């Protein structure tokens, strides 16, 4: 049966020292909260309820950009994690089945781990808590066990010396039947060191009511909670390490894995080769057998099979490279379709354009797409030859098999098969250079003497 998600994201995140709500800070180009919610796509998720508070409107907007069906509920005052879960009660009043509490600042909980927690539920545990063994448990809540049974969770602030010695810690992730969870949460009080309503109290309350509680554990990298910029950087590093490994496992060659930076959604086909120092922004797909050469930056683009990009190329959103396209050094492509086998090899800007099959774009070509107010389109047909340093003043079109002379400024459409020459005619002045330099050198010699 589908499981409901309650994601807590109302906290202030003071230690980030930021004007941006904590859960909107990005890992691999996507807000933390998107990573936390991402697990919903990998399990049979029911309702997804996000509890917002600090920076609530911005968080709600971000969440609805991910998916409009996600429910955002507001916690106006941050009175603790149990109080936060309680705000989700109206949204889940008629919810059947289980619910799991996740934290918006804990982005790496895997679907595998949630499945293991669901198995523990299926095997009869009423409450399942996700724990992890921490060599240095700091201020995490401690899991107090008796045999296999979890008796209670003690917050660090309230823990005795011997309880603080426990290394089995609370991740914050708790799973139970939705109705049980909400009933228990409603009976939590704020009688503790912090004066907060602790979600963790539901374990002892549940045990008193005769419910069973079990712990499922996972690797501490999964339960990493982000409270500071340093932890955000750690999270980014964890994400990158995993993304590199998974690319390698999927048959992608990375010459220097540690220097390649992936986005949360980068897709790379088998037998693609990624050279050192390549950065992928969000929304990139690279088809199998393509090669991305060193120091290239790609975002929001598609690279067809067998294409070669870079070194030092920049592909911006809307760059669509078909098969066997070549994009060379210091070339920028934006919002442009480049058809099979076309080449843009050196020092060019191609934006808002359509380039036909096997067309060659010479060095230094620029599509002048912007008039200061509007963007205009350049269309170039198949098998065309654009001479070096051509300026294409859009809107303009170049027909199939047409040609431009080097240095041409194209301001009118060029019919198929034509040559456009648009530059001043060359005039050679016989012997001028020699006479001119002779005069200059003589002037210098006279100056040095005097
Ligand atoms: C919590 C757990 C602790 C666990 C740790 C793991 C409790 C009482 N303690 O402590 O056992 O080891 O997480 O990281 O649950 N939030 C709200 N509204 C609130 C308070 C918090 O939405 O009123 C959200 C925060 O935005 C955050 C999450 O709940 O996403 C956890 O809150 P936080 O204050 O970080 O709890 P910890 O003290 O870390
Ligand atoms: Mg925390």
Tab-separated table of C-alpha atoms and ligand atoms in Angstrom:
chain	number	residue	atom	x	y	z
A	1	UNK	CA	0.000	0.000	0.000
A	2	UNK	CA	1.116	3.571	-0.680
A	3	UNK	CA	2.969	5.350	2.105
A	4	UNK	CA	2.353	9.015	2.968
A	5	UNK	CA	5.305	11.375	3.376
A	6	UNK	CA	5.511	14.166	5.931
A	7	UNK	CA	8.566	16.338	5.272
A	8	UNK	CA	9.515	18.837	7.986
A	9	UNK	CA	10.962	22.046	6.594
A	10	UNK	CA	9.824	24.855	8.875
A	11	UNK	CA	13.034	25.369	10.869
A	12	UNK	CA	15.053	28.534	10.533
A	13	UNK	CA	18.473	27.086	9.836
A	14	UNK	CA	20.232	29.851	11.770
A	15	UNK	CA	23.642	28.219	11.415
A	16	UNK	CA	23.583	28.581	7.621
A	17	UNK	CA	23.954	32.362	8.192
A	18	UNK	CA	21.750	32.968	5.150
A	19	UNK	CA	18.801	34.988	3.890
A	20	UNK	CA	17.719	31.936	1.900
A	21	UNK	CA	15.608	29.328	3.732
A	22	UNK	CA	17.856	26.381	4.597
A	23	UNK	CA	16.014	23.774	2.527
A	24	UNK	CA	16.365	25.909	-0.621
A	25	UNK	CA	20.153	25.766	-0.598
A	26	UNK	CA	21.218	23.619	-3.522
A	27	UNK	CA	23.014	20.315	-3.860
A	28	UNK	CA	24.005	19.433	-7.430
A	29	UNK	CA	21.809	22.217	-8.764
A	30	UNK	CA	18.574	21.241	-6.994
A	31	UNK	CA	17.268	22.522	-3.653
A	32	UNK	CA	17.864	20.251	-0.670
A	33	UNK	CA	14.106	19.781	-0.285
A	34	UNK	CA	13.917	18.409	-3.857
A	35	UNK	CA	16.473	15.744	-2.925
A	36	UNK	CA	14.523	14.874	0.231
A	37	UNK	CA	11.296	14.592	-1.791
A	38	UNK	CA	13.021	12.728	-4.614
A	39	UNK	CA	12.758	9.456	-2.723
A	40	UNK	CA	8.977	9.632	-3.294
A	41	UNK	CA	9.557	8.859	-6.987
A	42	UNK	CA	11.245	5.589	-6.093
A	43	UNK	CA	8.648	4.178	-3.710
A	44	UNK	CA	4.877	3.838	-3.829
A	45	UNK	CA	4.195	7.248	-2.263
A	46	UNK	CA	0.736	8.428	-1.234
A	47	UNK	CA	0.228	12.012	-0.142
A	48	UNK	CA	3.305	14.192	0.194
A	49	UNK	CA	2.922	16.875	2.839
A	50	UNK	CA	5.635	19.477	3.409
A	51	UNK	CA	5.520	21.493	6.644
A	52	UNK	CA	6.788	25.014	5.940
A	53	UNK	CA	7.483	27.940	8.274
A	54	UNK	CA	10.578	30.102	7.940
A	55	UNK	CA	10.635	31.467	4.386
A	56	UNK	CA	7.398	29.513	3.932
A	57	UNK	CA	6.248	31.178	0.710
A	58	UNK	CA	9.545	30.598	-1.062
A	59	UNK	CA	9.682	26.983	0.116
A	60	UNK	CA	6.073	26.397	-0.935
A	61	UNK	CA	6.803	27.848	-4.374
A	62	UNK	CA	9.872	25.633	-4.791
A	63	UNK	CA	7.928	22.572	-3.721
A	64	UNK	CA	5.127	23.317	-6.191
A	65	UNK	CA	7.676	23.737	-8.964
A	66	UNK	CA	8.719	20.157	-8.273
A	67	UNK	CA	5.108	18.945	-8.320
A	68	UNK	CA	1.857	20.840	-7.889
A	69	UNK	CA	0.184	17.959	-6.092
A	70	UNK	CA	2.526	18.220	-3.107
A	71	UNK	CA	0.629	19.675	-0.147
A	72	UNK	CA	2.277	22.519	1.776
A	73	UNK	CA	1.017	23.199	5.303
A	74	UNK	CA	2.197	26.035	7.490
A	75	UNK	CA	3.634	25.840	10.978
A	76	UNK	CA	3.470	29.489	12.063
A	77	UNK	CA	5.508	28.996	15.232
A	78	UNK	CA	8.330	26.466	15.390
A	79	UNK	CA	7.503	24.647	18.593
A	80	UNK	CA	9.271	21.381	17.867
A	81	UNK	CA	9.220	18.387	15.539
A	82	UNK	CA	6.055	16.810	17.049
A	83	UNK	CA	4.237	20.127	16.738
A	84	UNK	CA	5.413	20.284	13.110
A	85	UNK	CA	4.058	16.805	12.334
A	86	UNK	CA	0.749	17.777	13.959
A	87	UNK	CA	0.296	20.517	11.336
A	88	UNK	CA	0.056	17.762	8.719
A	89	UNK	CA	-2.881	16.115	10.538
A	90	UNK	CA	-5.723	17.886	8.662
A	91	UNK	CA	-4.134	16.955	5.308
A	92	UNK	CA	-3.939	13.306	6.388
A	93	UNK	CA	-7.191	13.033	8.376
A	94	UNK	CA	-8.676	10.376	6.089
A	95	UNK	CA	-5.348	8.813	5.128
A	96	UNK	CA	-5.211	5.021	5.206
A	97	UNK	CA	-1.970	3.099	5.617
A	98	UNK	CA	1.454	4.199	6.804
A	99	UNK	CA	3.193	7.541	7.023
A	100	UNK	CA	6.880	8.359	7.324
A	101	UNK	CA	8.396	11.542	8.720
A	102	UNK	CA	11.396	12.905	6.795
A	103	UNK	CA	13.400	16.108	7.323
A	104	UNK	CA	13.851	18.637	4.521
A	105	UNK	CA	17.474	19.135	5.584
A	106	UNK	CA	18.325	15.421	5.403
A	107	UNK	CA	18.504	14.857	1.659
A	108	UNK	CA	20.029	11.419	1.149
A	109	UNK	CA	17.607	8.920	2.688
A	110	UNK	CA	17.386	6.154	0.073
A	111	UNK	CA	14.354	4.258	-1.151
A	112	UNK	CA	16.190	1.074	-0.150
A	113	UNK	CA	16.298	2.213	3.452
A	114	UNK	CA	12.617	3.175	3.434
A	115	UNK	CA	11.793	-0.225	1.963
A	116	UNK	CA	13.687	-1.928	4.793
A	117	UNK	CA	11.663	0.156	7.262
A	118	UNK	CA	8.459	-0.899	5.487
A	119	UNK	CA	9.569	-4.526	5.808
A	120	UNK	CA	10.045	-4.029	9.565
A	121	UNK	CA	6.483	-2.668	9.697
A	122	UNK	CA	5.240	-5.646	7.728
A	123	UNK	CA	6.980	-7.915	10.233
A	124	UNK	CA	4.895	-6.462	13.059
A	125	UNK	CA	6.698	-3.387	14.423
A	126	UNK	CA	4.178	-0.619	15.174
A	127	UNK	CA	6.812	2.127	15.159
A	128	UNK	CA	10.013	1.945	13.105
A	129	UNK	CA	12.825	4.440	13.689
A	130	UNK	CA	15.811	4.891	11.375
A	131	UNK	CA	19.025	4.888	13.405
A	132	UNK	CA	22.715	5.061	12.619
A	133	UNK	CA	25.865	4.286	14.501
A	134	UNK	CA	27.897	7.447	14.987
A	135	UNK	CA	31.514	7.250	16.142
A	136	UNK	CA	31.116	10.839	17.323
A	137	UNK	CA	27.402	11.171	18.153
A	138	UNK	CA	27.480	14.844	19.194
A	139	UNK	CA	24.033	16.259	19.907
A	140	UNK	CA	21.945	13.669	18.095
A	141	UNK	CA	19.075	12.034	19.960
A	142	UNK	CA	20.087	8.644	21.429
A	143	UNK	CA	18.197	5.380	20.866
A	144	UNK	CA	17.679	3.530	24.161
A	145	UNK	CA	17.326	-0.182	23.397
A	146	UNK	CA	16.333	-3.194	25.386
A	147	UNK	CA	17.363	-6.140	23.247
A	148	UNK	CA	15.740	-5.617	19.841
A	149	UNK	CA	13.144	-3.290	21.242
A	150	UNK	CA	13.465	0.478	21.123
A	151	UNK	CA	12.256	1.725	24.510
A	152	UNK	CA	12.633	5.465	24.053
A	153	UNK	CA	14.606	8.226	22.329
A	154	UNK	CA	16.394	10.729	24.557
A	155	UNK	CA	17.370	14.107	23.228
A	156	UNK	CA	20.964	15.079	24.017
A	157	UNK	CA	19.852	18.013	26.161
A	158	UNK	CA	17.784	15.695	28.362
A	159	UNK	CA	20.134	12.705	28.382
A	160	UNK	CA	21.992	11.350	31.401
A	161	UNK	CA	25.730	10.689	31.315
A	162	UNK	CA	25.182	6.995	30.529
A	163	UNK	CA	22.585	7.778	27.844
A	164	UNK	CA	25.007	10.212	26.191
A	165	UNK	CA	27.491	7.328	25.970
A	166	UNK	CA	25.127	5.510	23.577
A	167	UNK	CA	26.381	5.727	19.959
A	168	UNK	CA	23.190	4.527	18.260
A	169	UNK	CA	21.564	7.773	17.119
A	170	UNK	CA	18.217	8.990	15.846
A	171	UNK	CA	18.139	10.081	12.201
A	172	UNK	CA	14.722	11.688	12.659
A	173	UNK	CA	13.013	9.345	10.178
A	174	UNK	CA	10.051	7.618	11.836
A	175	UNK	CA	7.452	5.337	10.272
A	176	UNK	CA	4.109	4.135	11.658
A	177	UNK	CA	0.487	3.796	10.610
A	178	UNK	CA	-0.631	7.367	9.804
A	179	UNK	CA	-3.479	7.303	12.327
A	180	UNK	CA	-1.199	5.922	15.091
A	181	UNK	CA	1.488	8.511	14.340
A	182	UNK	CA	-0.957	11.422	14.457
A	183	UNK	CA	-2.656	10.111	17.629
A	184	UNK	CA	0.696	9.784	19.427
A	185	UNK	CA	1.979	13.144	18.203
A	186	UNK	CA	-1.151	14.859	19.570
A	187	UNK	CA	-0.384	13.550	23.067
A	188	UNK	CA	3.239	14.813	23.186
A	189	UNK	CA	3.922	17.583	25.750
A	190	UNK	CA	6.669	20.216	25.909
A	191	UNK	CA	7.878	19.207	29.361
A	192	UNK	CA	11.634	18.954	28.596
A	193	UNK	CA	14.928	20.852	28.587
A	194	UNK	CA	14.148	22.695	25.344
A	195	UNK	CA	10.485	23.390	26.093
A	196	UNK	CA	9.673	21.893	22.683
A	197	UNK	CA	7.246	19.258	21.450
A	198	UNK	CA	9.637	16.421	20.588
A	199	UNK	CA	8.586	13.961	17.880
A	200	UNK	CA	10.984	11.535	19.508
A	201	UNK	CA	8.650	11.273	22.549
A	202	UNK	CA	6.184	9.179	20.556
A	203	UNK	CA	8.351	6.099	21.096
A	204	UNK	CA	8.020	6.101	24.911
A	205	UNK	CA	4.340	7.075	24.608
A	206	UNK	CA	3.783	4.233	22.162
A	207	UNK	CA	5.596	1.721	24.406
A	208	UNK	CA	3.397	2.771	27.364
A	209	UNK	CA	0.352	2.102	25.190
A	210	UNK	CA	1.675	-1.406	24.447
A	211	UNK	CA	2.975	-0.743	20.939
A	212	UNK	CA	6.192	-2.291	19.635
A	213	UNK	CA	9.087	-0.197	18.369
A	214	UNK	CA	12.074	-1.338	16.281
A	215	UNK	CA	15.158	0.268	14.795
A	216	UNK	CA	16.423	-0.078	11.230
A	217	UNK	CA	19.951	1.236	10.670
A	218	UNK	CA	21.725	2.693	7.663
A	219	UNK	CA	25.036	4.275	6.719
A	220	UNK	CA	25.654	7.688	8.370
A	221	UNK	CA	26.197	9.310	4.928
A	222	UNK	CA	22.474	8.730	4.313
A	223	UNK	CA	21.354	10.400	7.507
A	224	UNK	CA	23.648	13.421	7.126
A	225	UNK	CA	21.624	16.451	8.246
A	226	UNK	CA	22.655	19.843	6.914
A	227	UNK	CA	22.883	22.674	9.418
A	228	UNK	CA	25.942	24.619	8.246
A	229	UNK	CA	27.651	25.616	4.994
A	230	UNK	CA	30.394	23.129	5.800
A	231	UNK	CA	27.821	20.338	5.993
A	232	UNK	CA	26.303	21.601	2.735
A	233	UNK	CA	29.737	21.262	1.125
A	234	UNK	CA	30.053	17.742	2.617
A	235	UNK	CA	26.667	16.865	1.138
A	236	UNK	CA	27.729	18.146	-2.278
A	237	UNK	CA	30.880	16.009	-2.066
A	238	UNK	CA	28.865	12.919	-1.102
A	239	UNK	CA	26.502	13.522	-4.013
A	240	UNK	CA	29.367	13.978	-6.493
A	241	UNK	CA	31.163	10.831	-5.323
A	242	UNK	CA	27.990	8.801	-5.832
A	243	UNK	CA	27.220	10.368	-9.219
A	244	UNK	CA	30.754	9.634	-10.492
A	245	UNK	CA	30.588	6.040	-9.322
A	246	UNK	CA	27.223	5.494	-10.903
A	247	UNK	CA	28.415	6.989	-14.216
A	248	UNK	CA	31.413	4.621	-14.175
A	249	UNK	CA	29.186	1.667	-13.345
A	250	UNK	CA	26.896	2.587	-16.244
A	251	UNK	CA	29.759	2.360	-18.726
A	252	UNK	CA	30.815	5.989	-18.973
A	253	UNK	CA	34.553	6.701	-19.176
A	254	UNK	CA	35.741	9.478	-16.853
A	255	UNK	CA	39.429	10.249	-17.313
A	256	UNK	CA	39.634	12.121	-13.997
A	257	UNK	CA	36.419	11.424	-12.071
A	258	UNK	CA	37.217	13.815	-9.219
A	259	UNK	CA	37.261	16.780	-11.608
A	260	UNK	CA	33.875	16.129	-13.231
A	261	UNK	CA	30.927	17.886	-11.631
A	262	UNK	CA	27.444	16.422	-12.123
A	263	UNK	CA	23.970	17.883	-11.610
A	264	UNK	CA	21.168	16.037	-9.852
A	265	UNK	CA	19.652	14.959	-13.187
A	266	UNK	CA	22.634	14.444	-15.522
A	267	UNK	CA	22.066	11.518	-17.902
A	268	UNK	CA	25.019	10.059	-19.795
A	269	UNK	CA	24.867	7.130	-22.188
A	270	UNK	CA	27.096	4.099	-22.299
A	271	UNK	CA	30.536	4.503	-23.866
A	272	UNK	CA	30.434	8.275	-23.666
A	273	UNK	CA	33.826	9.744	-22.737
A	274	UNK	CA	34.085	12.655	-20.345
A	275	UNK	CA	37.500	14.287	-20.189
A	276	UNK	CA	38.813	16.152	-17.110
A	277	UNK	CA	37.263	19.324	-15.674
A	278	UNK	CA	33.821	19.134	-17.211
A	279	UNK	CA	30.858	20.766	-15.424
A	280	UNK	CA	27.272	19.624	-15.943
A	281	UNK	CA	24.544	22.066	-14.906
A	282	UNK	CA	20.947	20.837	-14.629
A	283	UNK	CA	19.079	19.286	-17.559
A	284	UNK	CA	21.834	17.627	-19.585
A	285	UNK	CA	21.561	14.436	-21.602
A	286	UNK	CA	24.590	13.023	-23.387
A	287	UNK	CA	23.928	10.112	-25.734
A	288	UNK	CA	26.087	7.052	-25.979
A	289	UNK	CA	29.452	7.343	-27.670
A	290	UNK	CA	29.632	11.136	-27.422
A	291	UNK	CA	32.825	12.721	-26.192
A	292	UNK	CA	32.923	15.797	-23.958
A	293	UNK	CA	36.416	17.213	-24.045
A	294	UNK	CA	38.197	18.975	-21.206
A	295	UNK	CA	37.027	22.218	-19.574
A	296	UNK	CA	33.557	22.278	-21.120
A	297	UNK	CA	30.438	23.599	-19.375
A	298	UNK	CA	27.026	22.176	-20.277
A	299	UNK	CA	23.511	22.938	-19.020
A	300	UNK	CA	19.979	22.333	-20.291
A	301	UNK	CA	21.224	20.669	-23.463
A	302	UNK	CA	21.246	17.442	-25.424
A	303	UNK	CA	24.330	15.939	-27.042
A	304	UNK	CA	23.657	13.328	-29.715
A	305	UNK	CA	25.454	10.082	-30.227
A	306	UNK	CA	28.994	10.373	-31.590
A	307	UNK	CA	29.118	14.142	-31.109
A	308	UNK	CA	32.341	15.791	-29.949
A	309	UNK	CA	32.146	18.846	-27.713
A	310	UNK	CA	35.068	21.012	-26.598
A	311	UNK	CA	37.675	21.419	-25.282
A	312	UNK	CA	36.533	24.711	-23.726
A	313	UNK	CA	32.994	24.662	-25.136
A	314	UNK	CA	29.891	26.090	-23.548
A	315	UNK	CA	26.473	24.569	-24.227
A	316	UNK	CA	23.646	26.627	-22.769
A	317	UNK	CA	19.934	25.825	-22.348
A	318	UNK	CA	18.228	24.719	-25.529
A	319	UNK	CA	21.375	23.537	-27.298
A	320	UNK	CA	20.280	20.442	-29.248
A	321	UNK	CA	23.161	18.628	-30.905
A	322	UNK	CA	22.223	15.789	-33.248
A	323	UNK	CA	24.458	12.837	-34.002
A	324	UNK	CA	28.107	13.346	-34.956
A	325	UNK	CA	28.007	17.115	-34.500
A	326	UNK	CA	31.326	18.804	-33.703
A	327	UNK	CA	31.501	21.792	-31.383
A	328	UNK	CA	35.035	23.040	-30.846
A	329	UNK	CA	37.017	25.321	-28.590
A	330	UNK	CA	35.612	28.625	-27.340
A	331	UNK	CA	32.246	28.028	-28.955
A	332	UNK	CA	28.996	28.952	-27.229
A	333	UNK	CA	25.682	27.435	-28.312
A	334	UNK	CA	22.334	28.581	-26.914
A	335	UNK	CA	18.799	27.617	-27.900
A	336	UNK	CA	19.896	26.156	-31.225
A	337	UNK	CA	19.372	22.948	-33.161
A	338	UNK	CA	22.480	21.655	-34.852
A	339	UNK	CA	21.636	18.872	-37.311
A	340	UNK	CA	23.613	15.670	-37.975
A	341	UNK	CA	27.255	16.108	-38.834
A	342	UNK	CA	27.293	19.915	-38.686
A	343	UNK	CA	30.467	21.579	-37.390
A	344	UNK	CA	31.049	24.725	-35.354
A	345	UNK	CA	34.686	24.278	-34.562
A	346	UNK	CA	36.233	27.544	-33.421
A	347	UNK	CA	35.451	30.723	-31.507
A	348	UNK	CA	31.779	31.144	-32.435
A	349	UNK	CA	28.477	32.178	-30.869
A	350	UNK	CA	25.385	30.419	-32.181
A	351	UNK	CA	22.167	31.434	-30.439
A	352	UNK	CA	18.467	31.156	-31.387
A	353	UNK	CA	19.404	29.275	-34.527
A	354	UNK	CA	18.683	26.270	-36.660
A	355	UNK	CA	21.634	24.751	-38.502
A	356	UNK	CA	21.147	22.110	-41.178
A	357	UNK	CA	22.853	18.796	-41.745
A	358	UNK	CA	26.596	18.771	-42.531
A	359	UNK	CA	26.833	22.545	-42.588
A	360	UNK	CA	30.194	24.053	-41.671
A	361	UNK	CA	30.322	27.184	-39.585
A	362	UNK	CA	33.677	28.946	-39.946
A	363	UNK	CA	35.810	30.341	-37.136
A	364	UNK	CA	34.538	33.451	-35.415
A	365	UNK	CA	30.997	33.288	-36.777
A	366	UNK	CA	28.408	35.117	-34.709
A	367	UNK	CA	24.643	35.028	-34.857
A	368	UNK	CA	23.609	38.567	-33.880
A	369	UNK	CA	20.383	37.435	-32.246
A	370	UNK	CA	19.641	40.335	-29.894
A	371	UNK	CA	18.641	43.864	-30.876
A	372	UNK	CA	18.621	45.131	-27.324
A	373	UNK	CA	14.949	44.315	-26.845
A	374	UNK	CA	13.960	41.231	-28.857
A	375	UNK	CA	15.682	37.963	-29.754
A	376	UNK	CA	15.647	36.917	-33.424
A	377	UNK	CA	16.240	33.660	-35.213
A	378	UNK	CA	18.896	32.569	-37.693
A	379	UNK	CA	18.133	29.652	-40.002
A	380	UNK	CA	20.861	27.967	-42.000
A	381	UNK	CA	20.126	25.108	-44.374
A	382	UNK	CA	21.963	21.844	-45.015
A	383	UNK	CA	25.453	21.572	-46.559
A	384	UNK	CA	25.983	25.325	-46.266
A	385	UNK	CA	29.408	26.885	-45.790
A	386	UNK	CA	29.657	29.925	-43.553
A	387	UNK	CA	33.000	31.674	-44.036
A	388	UNK	CA	35.135	32.740	-41.090
A	389	UNK	CA	34.099	35.823	-39.182
A	390	UNK	CA	30.618	35.994	-40.692
A	391	UNK	CA	28.076	38.053	-38.772
A	392	UNK	CA	24.509	36.862	-39.257
A	393	UNK	CA	22.190	39.712	-38.313
A	394	UNK	CA	18.969	37.951	-37.329
A	395	UNK	CA	16.257	37.452	-38.355
A	396	UNK	CA	17.935	35.976	-41.381
A	397	UNK	CA	18.102	32.744	-43.308
A	398	UNK	CA	20.726	31.006	-45.401
A	399	UNK	CA	19.583	28.416	-47.934
A	400	UNK	CA	20.877	24.880	-48.491
A	401	UNK	CA	24.343	24.678	-50.048
A	402	UNK	CA	24.750	28.459	-49.819
A	403	UNK	CA	28.026	30.103	-48.885
A	404	UNK	CA	29.211	33.320	-47.256
A	405	UNK	CA	32.574	34.956	-47.907
A	406	UNK	CA	34.802	35.475	-44.876
A	407	UNK	CA	34.022	38.648	-42.989
A	408	UNK	CA	30.563	39.009	-44.476
A	409	UNK	CA	27.853	40.812	-42.521
A	410	UNK	CA	24.680	39.027	-43.573
A	411	UNK	CA	21.654	41.315	-43.356
A	412	UNK	CA	19.476	39.782	-46.106
A	413	UNK	CA	18.352	36.192	-46.683
A	414	UNK	CA	20.652	34.132	-48.918
A	415	UNK	CA	18.927	31.854	-51.444
A	416	UNK	CA	19.990	28.196	-51.733
A	417	UNK	CA	23.218	27.682	-53.625
A	418	UNK	CA	24.210	31.398	-53.645
A	419	UNK	CA	27.383	33.054	-52.419
A	420	UNK	CA	26.960	36.173	-50.288
A	421	UNK	CA	29.827	38.635	-50.158
A	422	UNK	CA	29.218	41.571	-47.900
A	423	UNK	CA	32.474	43.377	-47.177
A	424	UNK	CA	34.541	46.252	-48.603
A	425	UNK	CA	36.365	45.370	-51.828
A	426	UNK	CA	40.143	45.058	-51.403
A	427	UNK	CA	42.418	47.704	-52.956
A	428	UNK	CA	46.230	47.097	-53.168
A	429	UNK	CA	48.358	50.280	-53.187
A	430	UNK	CA	51.556	49.443	-55.036
A	431	UNK	CA	54.760	49.849	-52.935
A	432	UNK	CA	52.963	51.883	-50.269
A	433	UNK	CA	54.030	49.782	-47.261
A	434	UNK	CA	57.712	49.904	-48.098
A	435	UNK	CA	57.662	53.707	-48.646
A	436	UNK	CA	55.656	54.289	-45.499
A	437	UNK	CA	58.004	52.324	-43.200
A	438	UNK	CA	61.074	53.912	-44.737
A	439	UNK	CA	59.629	57.324	-43.815
A	440	UNK	CA	58.806	56.277	-40.249
A	441	UNK	CA	62.273	54.767	-39.624
A	442	UNK	CA	63.962	57.896	-40.969
A	443	UNK	CA	61.881	60.034	-38.581
A	444	UNK	CA	62.931	57.819	-35.649
A	445	UNK	CA	66.666	58.045	-36.569
A	446	UNK	CA	66.449	61.885	-36.767
A	447	UNK	CA	64.790	61.999	-33.344
A	448	UNK	CA	67.481	59.755	-31.715
A	449	UNK	CA	70.310	61.936	-33.139
A	450	UNK	CA	68.817	65.223	-31.915
B	1	LIG	C1	16.184	16.084	15.598
B	1	LIG	C2	15.772	14.963	16.559
B	1	LIG	C3	17.028	14.238	17.060
B	1	LIG	C4	17.786	13.682	15.847
B	1	LIG	C5	18.119	14.805	14.859
B	1	LIG	C6	18.668	14.220	13.598
B	1	LIG	C7	13.752	15.732	17.690
B	1	LIG	C8	13.181	16.312	18.922
B	1	LIG	N1	15.054	15.522	17.673
B	1	LIG	O1	16.949	17.011	16.356
B	1	LIG	O2	16.644	13.164	17.882
B	1	LIG	O3	18.961	13.053	16.298
B	1	LIG	O4	16.929	15.546	14.525
B	1	LIG	O5	19.089	15.252	12.752
B	1	LIG	O6	13.016	15.457	16.772
B	1	LIG	N2	11.370	21.461	12.262
B	1	LIG	C9	10.147	22.012	11.956
B	1	LIG	N3	9.452	22.638	12.926
B	1	LIG	C10	9.891	22.743	14.203
B	1	LIG	C11	11.156	22.166	14.500
B	1	LIG	C12	11.855	21.530	13.512
B	1	LIG	O7	9.689	21.931	10.819
B	1	LIG	O8	9.190	23.331	15.039
B	1	LIG	C13	12.110	20.757	11.192
B	1	LIG	C14	13.434	21.422	10.859
B	1	LIG	O9	13.274	22.346	9.809
B	1	LIG	C15	14.291	20.243	10.431
B	1	LIG	C16	13.733	19.094	11.249
B	1	LIG	O10	12.448	19.472	11.650
B	1	LIG	O11	14.127	19.932	9.055
B	1	LIG	C17	14.604	18.749	12.450
B	1	LIG	O12	14.652	19.843	13.337
B	1	LIG	P1	15.967	20.219	14.122
B	1	LIG	O13	15.679	21.421	14.921
B	1	LIG	O14	17.128	20.233	13.194
B	1	LIG	O15	16.070	18.967	15.118
B	1	LIG	P2	17.380	18.465	15.825
B	1	LIG	O16	17.600	19.290	17.027
B	1	LIG	O17	18.481	18.347	14.849
B	2	LIG	MG1	18.961	19.200	12.932
